[in-house]
C-alpha positions as semicolon CSV with decimal commas, in nm:
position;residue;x (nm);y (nm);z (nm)
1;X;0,000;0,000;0,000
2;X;0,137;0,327;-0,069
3;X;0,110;0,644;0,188
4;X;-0,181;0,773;0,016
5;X;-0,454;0,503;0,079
6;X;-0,279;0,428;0,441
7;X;-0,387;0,820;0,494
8;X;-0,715;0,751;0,341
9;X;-0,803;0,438;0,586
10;X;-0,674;0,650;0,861
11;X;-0,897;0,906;0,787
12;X;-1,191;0,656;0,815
13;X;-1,067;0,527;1,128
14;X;-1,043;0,840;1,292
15;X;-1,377;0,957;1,144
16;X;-1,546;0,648;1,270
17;X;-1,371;0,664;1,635
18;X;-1,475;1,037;1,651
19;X;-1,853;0,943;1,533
20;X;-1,904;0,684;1,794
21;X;-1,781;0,915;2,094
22;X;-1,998;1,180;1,996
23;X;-2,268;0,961;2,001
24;X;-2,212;0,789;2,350
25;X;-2,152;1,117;2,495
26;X;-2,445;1,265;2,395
27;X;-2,686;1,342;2,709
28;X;-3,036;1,172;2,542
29;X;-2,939;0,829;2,649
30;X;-3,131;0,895;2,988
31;X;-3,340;1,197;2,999
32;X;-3,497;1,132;3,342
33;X;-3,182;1,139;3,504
34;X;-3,078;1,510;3,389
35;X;-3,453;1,617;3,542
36;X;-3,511;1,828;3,838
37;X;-3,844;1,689;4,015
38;X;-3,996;2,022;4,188
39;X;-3,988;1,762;4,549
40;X;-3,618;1,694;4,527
41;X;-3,426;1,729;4,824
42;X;-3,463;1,605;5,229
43;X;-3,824;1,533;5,401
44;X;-3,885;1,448;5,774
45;X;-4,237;1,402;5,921
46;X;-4,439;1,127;6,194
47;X;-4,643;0,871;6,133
48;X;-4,929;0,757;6,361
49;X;-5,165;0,450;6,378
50;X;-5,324;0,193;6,470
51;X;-5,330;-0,208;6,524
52;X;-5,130;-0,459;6,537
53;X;-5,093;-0,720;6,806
54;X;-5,371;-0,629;7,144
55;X;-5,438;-0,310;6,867
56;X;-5,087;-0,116;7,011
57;X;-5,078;0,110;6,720
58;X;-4,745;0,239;6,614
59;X;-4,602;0,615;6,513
60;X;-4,262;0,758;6,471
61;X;-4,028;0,956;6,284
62;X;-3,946;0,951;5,897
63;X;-3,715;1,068;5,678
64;X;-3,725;1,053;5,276
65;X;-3,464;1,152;5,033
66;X;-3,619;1,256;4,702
67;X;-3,361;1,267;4,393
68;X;-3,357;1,471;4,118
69;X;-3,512;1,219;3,888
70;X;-3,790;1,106;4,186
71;X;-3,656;0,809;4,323
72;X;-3,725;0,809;4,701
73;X;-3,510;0,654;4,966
74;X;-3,493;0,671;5,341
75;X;-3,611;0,510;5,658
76;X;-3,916;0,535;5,899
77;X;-3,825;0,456;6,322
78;X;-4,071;0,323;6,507
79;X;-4,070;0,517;6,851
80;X;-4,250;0,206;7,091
81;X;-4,087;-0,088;6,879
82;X;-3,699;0,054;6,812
83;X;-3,712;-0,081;6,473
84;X;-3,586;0,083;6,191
85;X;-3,779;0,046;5,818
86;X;-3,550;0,117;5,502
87;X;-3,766;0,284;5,234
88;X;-3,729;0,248;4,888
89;X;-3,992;0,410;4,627
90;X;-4,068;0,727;4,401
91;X;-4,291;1,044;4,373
92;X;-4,444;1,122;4,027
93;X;-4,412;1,448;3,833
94;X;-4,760;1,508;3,981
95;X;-4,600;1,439;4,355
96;X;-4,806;1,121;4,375
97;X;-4,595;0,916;4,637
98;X;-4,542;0,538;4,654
99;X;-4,247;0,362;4,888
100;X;-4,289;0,056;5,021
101;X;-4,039;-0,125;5,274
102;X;-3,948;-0,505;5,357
103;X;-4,150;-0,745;5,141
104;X;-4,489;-0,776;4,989
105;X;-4,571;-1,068;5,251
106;X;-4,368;-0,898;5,547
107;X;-4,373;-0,551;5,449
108;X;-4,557;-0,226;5,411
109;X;-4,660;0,088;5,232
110;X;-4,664;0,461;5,262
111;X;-4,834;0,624;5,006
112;X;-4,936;0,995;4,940
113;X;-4,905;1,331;4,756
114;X;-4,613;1,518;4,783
115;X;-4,702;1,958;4,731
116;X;-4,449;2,212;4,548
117;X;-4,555;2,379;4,881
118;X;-4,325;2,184;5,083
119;X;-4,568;1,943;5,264
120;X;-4,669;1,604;5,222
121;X;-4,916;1,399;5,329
122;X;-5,088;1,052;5,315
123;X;-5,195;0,668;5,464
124;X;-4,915;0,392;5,569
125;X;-4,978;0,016;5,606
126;X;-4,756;-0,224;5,759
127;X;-4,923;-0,599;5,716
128;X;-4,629;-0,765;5,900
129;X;-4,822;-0,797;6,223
130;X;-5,171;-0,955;6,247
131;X;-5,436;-0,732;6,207
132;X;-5,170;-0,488;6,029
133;X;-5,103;-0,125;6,149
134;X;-5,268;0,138;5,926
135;X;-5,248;0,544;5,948
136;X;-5,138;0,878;5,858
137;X;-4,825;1,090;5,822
138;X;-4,686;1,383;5,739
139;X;-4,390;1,556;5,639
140;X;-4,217;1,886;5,523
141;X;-3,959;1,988;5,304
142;X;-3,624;2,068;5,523
């Protein structure tokens, strides 16, 4: 091969190499990720309720970490048991809230809405104990 074509093919080359990082650079692979949800940022609140076990109820503190793209972790502390929940879940664009924590069969729920406002509000279930504790909570935006 003379100079010419090996200058040719590395002209390809490079115009190939420089195609494909453009492309897997380019910030559309995962739009949700670049979003800022309006309820990003640290929420602590209570929780209240009742059941479980002679009907004891439960309540305690929570706090929720809400990312920019609306994934939702934290934990919830039950004051009268000393058990800590890990909470894993999202809020919606429209601030509709779902997290749930252990399993479906030894687990619960804590669902709600989520305001621009800074407040949020809505009804837990825990179905580990027999009857299971249901209530309310709250939170605000820190």
């Amino acid at each position: 091969m003379n100079k010419k074509n090996n200058e040719k093919i590395m002209k390809k080359i490079f115009s190939v190499i420089l195609l494909i990082t453009m492309l897997s650079c380019s910030n559309s692979d995962n739009e949700t990720s670049n979003s800022n949800s309006p309820y990003a940022g640290t929420w602590t609140g209570t929780y209240t309720g009742t059941g479980g076990t002679n009907n004891t109820g439960d309540n305690g503190t929570c706090t929720v970490m809400v990312s920019n793209n609306g994934t939702v972790t934290g934990t919830a502390t039950s004051v009268p048991y000393s058990e800590t929940y890990q909470l894993t879940g999202s809020v919606n664009a429209s601030g509709v809230l779902a997290v749930a924590f252990g399993t479906s069969s030894a687990g619960g729920v804590f669902n709600g809405n989520m305001s621009t406002n800074g407040t949020a509000s809505g009804t837990w279930t825990n179905n580990i104990p027999t009857p299971p504790f249901t209530g309310t909570w709250n939170a605000t935006k820190q």
